[in-house]
Tab-separated table of C-alpha atoms in Angstrom:
chain	number	residue	atom	x	y	z
W	1	MET	CA	107.143	123.457	91.605
W	2	GLN	CA	107.612	119.894	92.847
W	3	ILE	CA	110.774	120.995	94.684
W	4	ALA	CA	108.780	123.702	96.473
W	5	ILE	CA	106.129	121.135	97.458
W	6	ASN	CA	108.815	118.777	98.781
W	7	LYS	CA	110.302	121.603	100.886
W	8	LEU	CA	106.856	122.390	102.301
W	9	CYS	CA	106.179	118.761	103.171
W	10	ALA	CA	109.498	118.533	105.019
W	11	THR	CA	108.302	121.224	107.455
W	12	ILE	CA	104.911	119.668	108.263
W	13	ASN	CA	104.339	118.235	111.750
W	14	ASP	CA	101.447	116.287	113.267
W	15	GLY	CA	98.395	118.487	113.919
W	16	ASP	CA	99.430	121.232	111.473
W	17	CYS	CA	97.041	123.178	109.253
W	18	VAL	CA	98.481	123.089	105.713
W	19	LEU	CA	97.289	125.608	103.126
W	20	ILE	CA	98.233	125.354	99.439
W	21	TYR	CA	96.991	128.019	97.026
W	22	PHE	CA	97.662	127.617	93.294
W	23	SER	CA	96.670	130.166	90.653
W	24	GLY	CA	97.678	129.345	87.096
W	25	HIS	CA	97.032	126.941	84.257
W	26	GLY	CA	95.263	123.669	84.814
W	27	MET	CA	93.827	120.809	82.782
W	28	GLU	CA	92.328	117.358	83.065
W	29	GLU	CA	93.401	114.269	81.198
W	30	LYS	CA	91.997	110.767	81.565
W	31	GLY	CA	90.183	111.688	84.756
W	32	GLN	CA	93.228	113.237	86.427
W	33	THR	CA	93.633	116.902	87.398
W	34	TYR	CA	96.992	118.506	86.580
W	35	LEU	CA	98.474	121.808	87.714
W	36	ILE	CA	100.649	123.394	85.026
W	37	PRO	CA	103.627	125.462	86.223
W	38	ILE	CA	104.899	126.240	82.670
W	39	GLU	CA	103.319	127.206	79.338
W	40	ASP	CA	104.560	124.468	76.948
W	41	ILE	CA	103.084	121.132	77.982
W	42	HIS	CA	103.570	117.990	75.903
W	43	ASN	CA	103.260	115.275	78.525
W	44	PRO	CA	101.162	116.255	81.562
W	45	ALA	CA	102.162	113.144	83.472
W	46	LEU	CA	105.840	114.139	83.320
W	47	ASN	CA	105.853	117.940	83.388
W	48	CYS	CA	102.837	118.845	85.558
W	49	ILE	CA	101.765	118.285	89.148
W	50	CYS	CA	99.127	115.566	89.465
W	51	LEU	CA	96.595	116.579	92.105
W	52	ASP	CA	95.996	113.010	93.276
W	53	LYS	CA	99.709	112.511	93.904
W	54	LEU	CA	99.927	115.854	95.699
W	55	LEU	CA	97.080	114.891	98.054
W	56	ASN	CA	98.652	111.506	98.661
W	57	GLN	CA	101.962	113.205	99.482
W	58	LEU	CA	100.254	115.542	101.955
W	59	ASN	CA	98.416	112.632	103.522
W	60	ASN	CA	101.717	110.935	104.324
W	61	CYS	CA	103.249	114.027	105.984
W	62	GLY	CA	101.748	113.446	109.402
W	63	ASP	CA	98.696	112.626	111.487
W	64	LYS	CA	95.737	114.839	112.439
W	65	LEU	CA	96.509	117.333	109.671
W	66	LEU	CA	94.044	119.813	108.187
W	67	ASN	CA	94.981	120.129	104.501
W	68	ILE	CA	93.307	122.948	102.563
W	69	VAL	CA	94.078	123.069	98.833
W	70	ILE	CA	92.716	126.013	96.818
W	71	LEU	CA	93.027	125.783	93.022
W	72	ASP	CA	92.252	128.788	90.819
W	73	SER	CA	92.746	127.132	87.435
W	74	CYS	CA	90.892	125.684	84.465
W	75	ARG	CA	89.732	122.081	84.376
W	76	ALA	CA	89.106	121.752	80.643
W	77	ASP	CA	90.326	118.732	78.691
W	78	GLU	CA	90.552	119.209	74.937
W	79	LYS	CA	92.098	115.803	74.176
W	80	ASN	CA	89.873	113.718	76.401
W	81	ASN	CA	86.234	114.518	77.229
W	82	THR	CA	86.084	112.265	80.281
W	83	TRP	CA	84.488	114.855	82.542
W	84	LYS	CA	82.400	116.460	79.827
W	85	SER	CA	80.878	113.101	78.947
W	86	LYS	CA	80.268	112.333	82.604
W	87	ALA	CA	78.611	115.705	83.063
W	88	THR	CA	76.183	115.147	80.201
W	89	SER	CA	75.448	111.492	80.931
W	90	ALA	CA	75.045	111.754	84.696
W	91	GLU	CA	71.381	111.861	85.678
W	92	ASN	CA	71.996	114.440	88.350
W	93	GLU	CA	74.696	116.336	90.175
W	94	ASP	CA	74.966	113.666	92.881
W	95	ASP	CA	75.947	111.082	90.268
W	96	LEU	CA	78.625	113.407	88.889
W	97	LYS	CA	79.968	114.117	92.388
W	98	PHE	CA	80.130	110.368	93.098
W	99	ALA	CA	82.059	109.788	89.869
W	100	PHE	CA	84.499	112.538	90.830
W	101	ASP	CA	84.962	111.146	94.339
W	102	GLU	CA	85.640	107.703	92.884
W	103	VAL	CA	88.458	109.001	90.693
W	104	LEU	CA	89.968	111.086	93.485
W	105	SER	CA	89.951	108.208	95.953
W	106	LYS	CA	91.977	105.876	93.711
W	107	ASN	CA	95.330	107.336	94.745
W	108	VAL	CA	94.539	108.954	98.093
W	109	ARG	CA	94.442	106.718	101.154
W	110	ARG	CA	93.299	108.551	104.282
W	111	LYS	CA	94.305	105.944	106.871
W	112	ASN	CA	95.082	108.531	109.533
W	113	ASP	CA	92.949	111.199	111.201
W	114	SER	CA	93.856	113.976	108.753
W	115	GLN	CA	91.219	116.168	107.097
W	116	PHE	CA	91.085	117.447	103.534
W	117	PHE	CA	89.259	120.366	101.952
W	118	VAL	CA	89.971	120.768	98.218
W	119	ILE	CA	88.535	123.817	96.472
W	120	TYR	CA	88.356	124.086	92.678
W	121	SER	CA	87.509	127.392	91.045
W	122	ALA	CA	85.424	125.662	88.345
W	123	ASP	CA	83.371	122.583	87.480
W	124	PRO	CA	85.057	119.507	85.993
W	125	GLY	CA	85.584	119.997	82.268
W	126	THR	CA	85.188	123.802	82.349
W	127	VAL	CA	87.361	126.901	82.366
W	128	SER	CA	88.030	129.406	85.137
W	129	TYR	CA	87.561	133.054	84.142
W	130	ALA	CA	90.511	135.425	84.359
W	131	ALA	CA	90.325	139.066	85.460
W	132	GLY	CA	87.106	140.924	84.728
W	133	PRO	CA	85.634	144.359	85.406
W	134	HIS	CA	86.017	145.470	89.028
W	135	THR	CA	88.168	142.487	90.089
W	136	ASN	CA	91.354	144.546	90.698
W	137	GLY	CA	93.356	142.432	88.275
W	138	ASN	CA	92.470	139.151	89.992
W	139	SER	CA	90.443	136.307	88.566
W	140	TYR	CA	86.732	136.069	89.393
W	141	PHE	CA	87.513	133.308	91.884
W	142	THR	CA	90.395	134.997	93.700
W	143	HIS	CA	88.513	138.309	93.848
W	144	SER	CA	85.506	136.647	95.498
W	145	LEU	CA	87.765	134.642	97.805
W	146	LEU	CA	89.464	137.824	99.025
W	147	ASN	CA	86.037	139.391	99.649
W	148	HIS	CA	85.162	136.726	102.228
W	149	ILE	CA	88.328	135.067	103.574
W	150	SER	CA	88.921	137.676	106.301
W	151	THR	CA	85.331	137.724	107.606
W	152	PRO	CA	85.411	136.883	111.337
W	153	ASP	CA	83.741	133.680	112.520
W	154	MET	CA	82.847	132.443	109.032
W	155	LYS	CA	83.175	128.673	108.754
W	156	LEU	CA	85.151	127.426	105.759
W	157	GLU	CA	82.100	125.734	104.261
W	158	GLU	CA	79.958	128.862	104.709
W	159	MET	CA	82.685	131.020	103.179
W	160	MET	CA	82.759	128.847	100.060
W	161	LYS	CA	78.970	129.065	99.731
W	162	GLU	CA	79.269	132.858	99.651
W	163	VAL	CA	82.184	132.701	97.196
W	164	SER	CA	80.302	130.283	94.925
W	165	ARG	CA	77.125	132.369	94.942
W	166	GLU	CA	79.082	135.522	94.072
W	167	ILE	CA	81.045	133.892	91.240
W	168	MET	CA	77.970	132.322	89.660
W	169	LEU	CA	76.204	135.670	89.624
W	170	LYS	CA	79.236	137.486	88.181
W	171	SER	CA	79.774	134.871	85.472
W	172	ASN	CA	76.093	134.558	84.583
W	173	TYR	CA	76.216	131.001	85.960
W	174	GLU	CA	78.939	129.952	83.517
W	175	GLN	CA	81.504	129.288	86.279
W	176	ARG	CA	80.766	127.342	89.441
W	177	PRO	CA	83.315	126.428	92.113
W	178	TRP	CA	83.569	122.785	93.140
W	179	ILE	CA	84.462	121.355	96.553
W	180	HIS	CA	85.717	117.982	97.737
W	181	SER	CA	85.741	117.660	101.518
W	182	CYS	CA	86.252	115.226	104.362
W	183	LEU	CA	86.218	117.761	107.197
W	184	HIS	CA	84.936	116.623	110.584
W	185	GLU	CA	85.742	119.845	112.470
W	186	HIS	CA	84.960	123.513	111.867
W	187	PHE	CA	87.703	125.725	110.417
W	188	PHE	CA	87.829	129.524	110.374
W	189	PHE	CA	90.398	131.628	108.526
W	190	LYS	CA	89.650	134.368	111.059
W	191	LYS	CA	88.141	133.655	114.452
W	192	GLY	CA	86.406	136.470	116.306
W	193	GLU	CA	85.793	136.855	119.997
W	194	ILE	CA	82.601	135.194	121.230
W	195	GLN	CA	81.032	136.801	124.272
W	196	THR	CA	79.032	134.709	126.689
W	197	LYS	CA	76.707	136.974	128.655
W	198	THR	CA	73.603	134.877	129.280
W	199	THR	CA	70.011	135.463	130.232
W	200	GLU	CA	68.897	135.356	133.879
W	201	LEU	CA	66.349	132.652	133.097
W	202	GLN	CA	66.780	129.014	134.035
W	203	LEU	CA	65.968	126.666	131.150
W	204	ILE	CA	64.885	123.057	131.582
W	205	GLU	CA	65.985	121.282	128.402
W	206	SER	CA	64.553	118.207	126.711
W	207	THR	CA	64.767	116.641	123.273
W	208	VAL	CA	61.259	116.323	121.840
W	209	ALA	CA	62.144	114.940	118.382
W	210	GLY	CA	65.153	113.240	116.816
W	211	GLY	CA	68.514	113.324	118.551
W	212	ASN	CA	69.418	109.833	117.322
W	213	GLU	CA	71.944	110.885	114.679
W	214	ASN	CA	70.800	111.659	111.132
W	215	GLY	CA	68.696	109.124	109.262
W	216	ASP	CA	65.243	108.350	107.887
W	217	LYS	CA	64.004	105.935	110.540
W	218	PRO	CA	60.878	106.856	112.584
W	219	ASN	CA	63.050	107.986	115.527
W	220	GLN	CA	65.407	110.079	113.371
W	221	LEU	CA	65.560	113.399	111.542
W	222	ASN	CA	67.908	114.614	108.834
W	223	GLY	CA	68.595	118.336	108.586
W	224	PRO	CA	65.302	119.628	110.060
W	225	GLN	CA	64.298	123.217	109.219
W	226	GLY	CA	60.949	124.864	110.093
W	227	ILE	CA	58.491	123.660	112.737
W	228	PHE	CA	54.879	124.209	113.803
W	229	ILE	CA	53.596	123.379	117.316
W	230	ASP	CA	49.875	122.748	117.870
W	231	ASN	CA	47.871	123.252	121.068
W	232	ASP	CA	48.479	119.625	122.107
W	233	LYS	CA	52.271	120.215	121.990
W	234	SER	CA	52.644	118.010	118.912
W	235	VAL	CA	55.521	119.230	116.751
W	236	TYR	CA	55.253	119.212	112.946
W	237	ILE	CA	58.708	119.271	111.372
W	238	ALA	CA	59.968	120.072	107.883
W	239	ASP	CA	62.460	117.181	107.804
W	240	CYS	CA	64.324	118.771	104.929
W	241	TRP	CA	66.940	116.256	103.852
W	242	ASN	CA	64.477	113.372	104.227
W	243	HIS	CA	62.017	115.218	101.932
W	244	ARG	CA	59.099	114.769	104.314
W	245	ILE	CA	56.911	116.354	107.012
W	246	VAL	CA	56.790	114.397	110.269
W	247	LYS	CA	54.615	114.762	113.363
W	248	TRP	CA	56.016	114.057	116.825
W	249	GLU	CA	53.364	113.891	119.532
W	250	LEU	CA	54.104	114.974	123.089
W	251	ASP	CA	56.413	112.508	124.912
W	252	SER	CA	56.695	110.295	121.839
W	253	ASN	CA	59.941	108.514	120.936
W	254	THR	CA	59.124	108.329	117.227
W	255	GLY	CA	57.563	110.512	114.569
W	256	GLU	CA	54.804	109.879	112.070
W	257	ARG	CA	55.302	110.824	108.433
W	258	ILE	CA	52.298	112.843	107.263
W	259	VAL	CA	53.558	114.207	103.935
W	260	GLY	CA	56.245	112.999	101.572
W	261	ARG	CA	57.978	109.732	100.960
W	262	ASN	CA	61.629	109.321	101.850
W	263	LYS	CA	62.512	109.860	98.192
W	264	LYS	CA	62.486	113.350	96.727
W	265	GLY	CA	60.080	114.113	93.880
W	266	ASN	CA	57.381	116.439	92.579
W	267	GLN	CA	54.422	114.072	92.380
W	268	ASP	CA	51.487	113.840	94.801
W	269	ASN	CA	52.710	113.152	98.333
W	270	GLN	CA	56.286	113.940	97.337
W	271	LEU	CA	58.509	116.805	98.494
W	272	TYR	CA	61.998	118.052	97.683
W	273	TRP	CA	63.857	119.876	100.469
W	274	PRO	CA	60.830	121.179	102.426
W	275	LYS	CA	62.014	124.134	104.499
W	276	ASP	CA	59.006	125.364	106.470
W	277	ILE	CA	55.476	124.485	107.554
W	278	ILE	CA	52.617	126.580	108.976
W	279	PHE	CA	48.975	125.851	109.775
W	280	ASP	CA	46.030	127.691	108.234
W	281	LYS	CA	43.300	127.564	110.912
W	282	GLU	CA	40.594	128.929	108.620
W	283	ASN	CA	41.062	126.203	106.003
W	284	LYS	CA	42.252	123.556	108.467
W	285	SER	CA	45.277	122.797	106.272
W	286	PHE	CA	49.049	122.868	106.353
W	287	ILE	CA	51.040	125.189	104.091
W	288	ILE	CA	54.481	123.839	103.124
W	289	ALA	CA	57.495	125.562	101.570
W	290	ASP	CA	58.552	122.880	99.061
W	291	TYR	CA	61.850	124.604	98.303
W	292	GLY	CA	63.481	122.112	95.930
W	293	ASN	CA	60.352	121.977	93.767
W	294	LYS	CA	60.115	125.804	93.732
W	295	ARG	CA	56.541	125.812	94.992
W	296	VAL	CA	54.273	126.329	97.993
W	297	ILE	CA	51.674	123.620	98.578
W	298	ARG	CA	48.576	123.161	100.725
W	299	TYR	CA	47.975	119.807	102.412
W	300	PHE	CA	44.693	118.876	104.088
W	301	GLY	CA	45.907	115.884	106.071
W	302	ASN	CA	44.031	112.576	106.160
W	303	ASN	CA	40.819	114.013	104.712
W	304	GLN	CA	42.369	114.709	101.309
W	305	THR	CA	45.367	112.833	99.937
W	306	LYS	CA	46.168	115.132	97.032
W	307	GLN	CA	48.214	118.215	97.731
W	308	GLN	CA	47.281	121.555	96.164
W	309	ILE	CA	49.930	123.786	94.594
W	310	ILE	CA	49.052	127.360	95.578
W	311	ILE	CA	52.227	129.196	94.404
W	312	SER	CA	54.625	128.060	91.645
W	313	ASN	CA	58.067	129.110	90.428
W	314	ILE	CA	59.205	130.548	93.738
W	315	ASP	CA	62.255	129.937	95.953
W	316	CYS	CA	60.305	129.933	99.202
W	317	CYS	CA	62.472	129.282	102.248
W	318	SER	CA	60.059	130.491	104.961
W	319	LEU	CA	56.355	131.091	105.575
W	320	THR	CA	54.193	132.867	108.113
W	321	ILE	CA	50.476	133.668	108.372
W	322	ASP	CA	48.703	136.641	109.996
W	323	LYS	CA	45.476	136.785	112.006
W	324	ASN	CA	43.487	137.544	108.842
W	325	GLY	CA	44.721	134.434	107.044
W	326	PHE	CA	47.117	136.218	104.655
W	327	ILE	CA	50.182	134.100	103.839
W	328	TYR	CA	53.626	135.692	103.720
W	329	VAL	CA	56.270	134.068	101.535
W	330	CYS	CA	60.024	134.672	101.827
W	331	ASP	CA	61.960	134.311	98.536
W	332	ASP	CA	65.702	134.088	99.220
W	333	GLN	CA	66.697	134.370	95.543
W	334	LYS	CA	64.640	137.473	94.735
W	335	HIS	CA	65.525	138.931	98.154
W	336	GLU	CA	61.902	139.797	98.956
W	337	VAL	CA	58.788	138.924	100.938
W	338	LYS	CA	55.308	138.870	99.369
W	339	ARG	CA	51.823	138.631	100.867
W	340	TYR	CA	49.189	136.324	99.339
W	341	LYS	CA	45.494	136.073	99.985
W	342	GLN	CA	43.443	133.004	99.108
W	343	GLY	CA	43.464	132.485	95.343
W	344	ASP	CA	46.314	134.929	94.686
W	345	THR	CA	48.948	133.859	92.170
W	346	GLU	CA	51.094	136.992	92.059
W	347	GLY	CA	51.151	138.350	95.601
W	348	VAL	CA	51.847	141.840	96.929
W	349	LEU	CA	55.401	142.932	97.702
W	350	VAL	CA	55.746	143.874	101.390
W	351	ALA	CA	59.541	143.869	101.978
W	352	GLY	CA	62.683	144.017	99.849
W	353	GLY	CA	62.315	143.499	96.125
W	354	ASN	CA	64.953	146.131	95.297
W	355	LYS	CA	67.638	143.626	94.310
W	356	LYS	CA	70.028	142.312	96.932
W	357	GLY	CA	71.782	144.885	99.067
W	358	SER	CA	72.253	146.281	102.544
W	359	GLN	CA	70.180	149.468	102.348
W	360	LEU	CA	67.094	149.735	104.561
W	361	ASN	CA	64.819	149.010	101.583
W	362	GLN	CA	66.856	145.945	100.569
W	363	LEU	CA	67.450	142.389	101.726
W	364	HIS	CA	70.192	139.866	100.960
W	365	SER	CA	69.138	136.213	100.982
W	366	PRO	CA	66.436	136.545	103.667
W	367	ASP	CA	66.097	133.237	105.478
W	368	ASN	CA	63.160	133.335	107.899
W	369	ILE	CA	60.118	135.493	108.694
W	370	PHE	CA	57.664	136.092	111.556
W	371	ILE	CA	54.639	138.406	111.773
W	372	ASP	CA	53.301	139.863	115.019
W	373	GLU	CA	49.711	140.742	115.974
W	374	TYR	CA	50.150	144.317	114.718
W	375	GLY	CA	51.149	143.258	111.215
W	376	SER	CA	54.854	144.037	111.622
W	377	LEU	CA	57.089	141.626	109.751
W	378	TYR	CA	60.404	140.418	111.215
W	379	ILE	CA	62.959	139.125	108.695
W	380	SER	CA	66.248	137.359	109.362
W	381	ASP	CA	68.364	139.067	106.698
W	382	HIS	CA	70.819	136.195	106.427
W	383	CYS	CA	73.725	137.627	104.402
W	384	ASN	CA	73.415	141.106	105.927
W	385	GLN	CA	73.872	139.606	109.417
W	386	ARG	CA	70.824	141.379	110.819
W	387	VAL	CA	67.126	141.104	111.646
W	388	MET	CA	64.845	143.673	110.042
W	389	LYS	CA	61.421	144.865	111.182
W	390	TRP	CA	59.062	146.092	108.472
W	391	LYS	CA	55.971	147.748	109.875
W	392	LYS	CA	52.721	147.318	107.982
W	393	ASP	CA	52.794	149.187	104.626
W	394	ALA	CA	56.345	150.475	105.282
W	395	LYS	CA	58.638	151.217	102.324
W	396	GLU	CA	61.757	150.259	104.258
W	397	GLY	CA	62.692	148.354	107.383
W	398	ILE	CA	64.556	149.118	110.575
W	399	VAL	CA	67.370	147.037	112.075
W	400	VAL	CA	66.260	145.439	115.356
W	401	ALA	CA	69.094	142.906	115.870
W	402	GLY	CA	72.654	142.728	114.562
W	403	GLY	CA	73.477	144.897	111.584
W	404	ASN	CA	77.110	145.295	112.661
W	405	GLY	CA	78.614	142.746	110.294
W	406	ARG	CA	79.375	139.126	111.002
W	407	GLY	CA	80.913	138.274	114.364
W	408	GLY	CA	80.622	136.451	117.674
W	409	SER	CA	80.209	139.355	120.097
W	410	LEU	CA	76.845	140.193	121.601
W	411	LYS	CA	76.297	143.044	119.144
W	412	HIS	CA	76.890	140.738	116.176
W	413	LEU	CA	75.077	137.923	114.418
W	414	SER	CA	76.510	135.254	112.132
W	415	SER	CA	74.187	133.889	109.404
W	416	PRO	CA	70.949	134.497	111.357
W	417	SER	CA	68.159	132.072	110.542
W	418	GLY	CA	64.973	131.495	112.560
W	419	VAL	CA	63.263	134.434	114.255
W	420	VAL	CA	60.306	134.741	116.635
W	421	VAL	CA	58.946	137.493	118.919
W	422	ASP	CA	57.407	136.908	122.361
W	423	ARG	CA	54.419	138.741	123.895
W	424	LEU	CA	56.761	141.370	125.403
W	425	GLY	CA	58.216	142.235	122.002
W	426	ARG	CA	61.581	140.559	122.648
W	427	ILE	CA	63.181	139.077	119.537
W	428	TYR	CA	64.657	135.575	119.621
W	429	VAL	CA	67.123	134.770	116.836
W	430	ALA	CA	68.657	131.455	115.778
W	431	ASP	CA	72.221	132.759	115.428
W	432	CYS	CA	73.208	129.832	113.247
W	433	GLY	CA	76.890	130.617	112.650
W	434	ASN	CA	77.492	131.181	116.365
W	435	ASP	CA	75.595	128.037	117.437
W	436	ARG	CA	73.350	129.920	119.836
W	437	ILE	CA	69.948	131.494	120.406
W	438	VAL	CA	70.129	135.198	121.276
W	439	ARG	CA	67.429	137.537	122.549
W	440	TRP	CA	67.271	141.226	121.645
W	441	CYS	CA	65.065	143.637	123.555
W	442	LYS	CA	63.410	146.674	121.994
W	443	GLU	CA	65.989	149.282	120.930
W	444	GLY	CA	68.751	147.093	122.384
W	445	LYS	CA	72.342	147.639	121.245
W	446	GLU	CA	73.300	144.028	121.868
W	447	GLY	CA	71.666	140.692	122.525
W	448	GLU	CA	71.901	138.183	125.348
W	449	ILE	CA	72.475	134.464	124.973
W	450	VAL	CA	69.494	132.309	125.878
W	451	VAL	CA	70.750	128.909	124.693
W	452	GLY	CA	74.108	127.673	123.396
W	453	GLY	CA	77.059	129.912	122.654
W	454	ASN	CA	79.506	127.254	123.860
W	455	GLY	CA	80.761	126.178	120.460
W	456	PRO	CA	79.157	123.597	118.178
W	457	GLY	CA	78.241	120.351	119.932
W	458	LYS	CA	75.432	118.169	121.219
W	459	GLU	CA	75.865	118.543	124.973
W	460	GLN	CA	73.092	120.047	127.110
W	461	ASN	CA	74.511	123.577	126.838
W	462	GLN	CA	75.367	123.357	123.136
W	463	LEU	CA	73.746	123.678	119.728
W	464	ASN	CA	75.078	123.005	116.240
W	465	GLY	CA	73.806	125.245	113.444
W	466	PRO	CA	70.341	126.124	114.840
W	467	THR	CA	67.919	127.221	112.124
W	468	GLY	CA	64.537	127.650	113.778
W	469	VAL	CA	62.863	129.014	116.927
W	470	SER	CA	59.246	128.899	118.020
W	471	PHE	CA	56.998	129.077	121.095
W	472	ASP	CA	54.129	126.823	122.119
W	473	ASN	CA	50.943	128.147	123.759
W	474	GLU	CA	52.644	128.177	127.184
W	475	GLU	CA	55.642	130.152	125.870
W	476	ASN	CA	58.064	127.249	126.093
W	477	LEU	CA	60.887	127.756	123.607
W	478	TYR	CA	61.553	125.215	120.834
W	479	VAL	CA	64.806	125.197	118.844
W	480	VAL	CA	65.511	123.441	115.562
W	481	ASP	CA	69.048	122.136	116.202
W	482	ARG	CA	69.681	121.298	112.545
W	483	ASN	CA	73.157	119.772	112.541
W	484	ASN	CA	72.347	117.687	115.623
W	485	HIS	CA	69.198	116.517	113.801
W	486	ARG	CA	66.930	117.174	116.754
W	487	ILE	CA	64.289	119.542	118.170
W	488	GLN	CA	65.020	120.928	121.645
W	489	LYS	CA	62.426	122.227	124.087
W	490	TYR	CA	63.315	124.699	126.843
W	491	GLU	CA	60.856	125.276	129.652
W	492	THR	CA	61.395	128.736	131.125
W	493	VAL	CA	61.581	129.117	134.920
W	494	LEU	CA	62.454	132.376	136.719
W	495	ASN	CA	65.499	132.090	138.991
């Protein structure tokens, strides 16, 4: 096996993409990962391939390399419980990841501009399951990898999220893939064609919040998600990775934290990955999707410091409210949307709830919702690459955008997120995986690009992983440009 690796390394030139896939036995000893090419192993250091040494060897093969290493093997260590003890003593997953990174970095020196993406099929100290029912003779990991690797326009990181989710469900959460990455560019195993037909509207762009790199200072955001815009053009932002809600007034250079400290938690005035915020006019309060704490809370602002938990034990990723004050809650793990009235604890199912799937009465990891004045609910059906419209009291939805699989053409969407509908019934979608905002007209067969669509970036005509869209009371468009850590405003002017 080492001879084969040496032959591969001899062919590598600067700027190459190097892919190594290993499926076989594996083990860990004294904090090191070993790949086992033969059955009888007495001395791993002599007879096996040490992963750290392999990565170091790849690192020295050239400059500006993209090295992808995929390992479908066990990581158990019967003689030495280094990783098992770390897993049980670490206070949280971040501590464990830091410990792992520390071990990995001892022998790998990335002094050049090369990138690494190392994929393990299992957690440290655990086993990787072999073939199971309906895996066509492959392991759980390889079967799931084959399901997603040829999907057009799927970023490597997004692909591994889908693979991980699928494996955890199949294994009843007993196997979880693990990733170590230092990518600074996007990589696609299969790149689709991106079309660039744009709207006939001229857009005057401005940054109204953030845009100063990621951070927790008053002039910064970190992974923003949902937004609410009041009549004074102040923007309230679910600053997700900072675990807070911030308010940016019109023409302000800094934001004001109104809920949450910069440290995650579940106590009063603490949040954990807030993903959305809406305003309840009747009760003069904010409703917040406190995703990491699996709850929805009500916050009354300066008049009342204590927050009120109104829904518990829910994976709420998005909220909306209708003209009658009913709150709609999107649960991306139960693949459903429920409606709640004041005082409700259970809610009424209004969309999905038939397990995950792609039928018209099903959803798959819905990500964002919007309700119009007629009570029709619009749902960005994230993993089905479509937007669904569920009319009031309907038993199933209709596809109003996408629904043709993942892709970059104008008839496709890629991991759709935020959704909003204007007064003419046109649907605006944050097409996250394509780094663009697209608009679909009623009964349209394809969309048109309103913003972005020029690859990920932070220039005036670019977005990077947009996750939210909204209008103010003058129908100016606001975009949550998540990976640029900013909120963009586009004033619409007819050509």
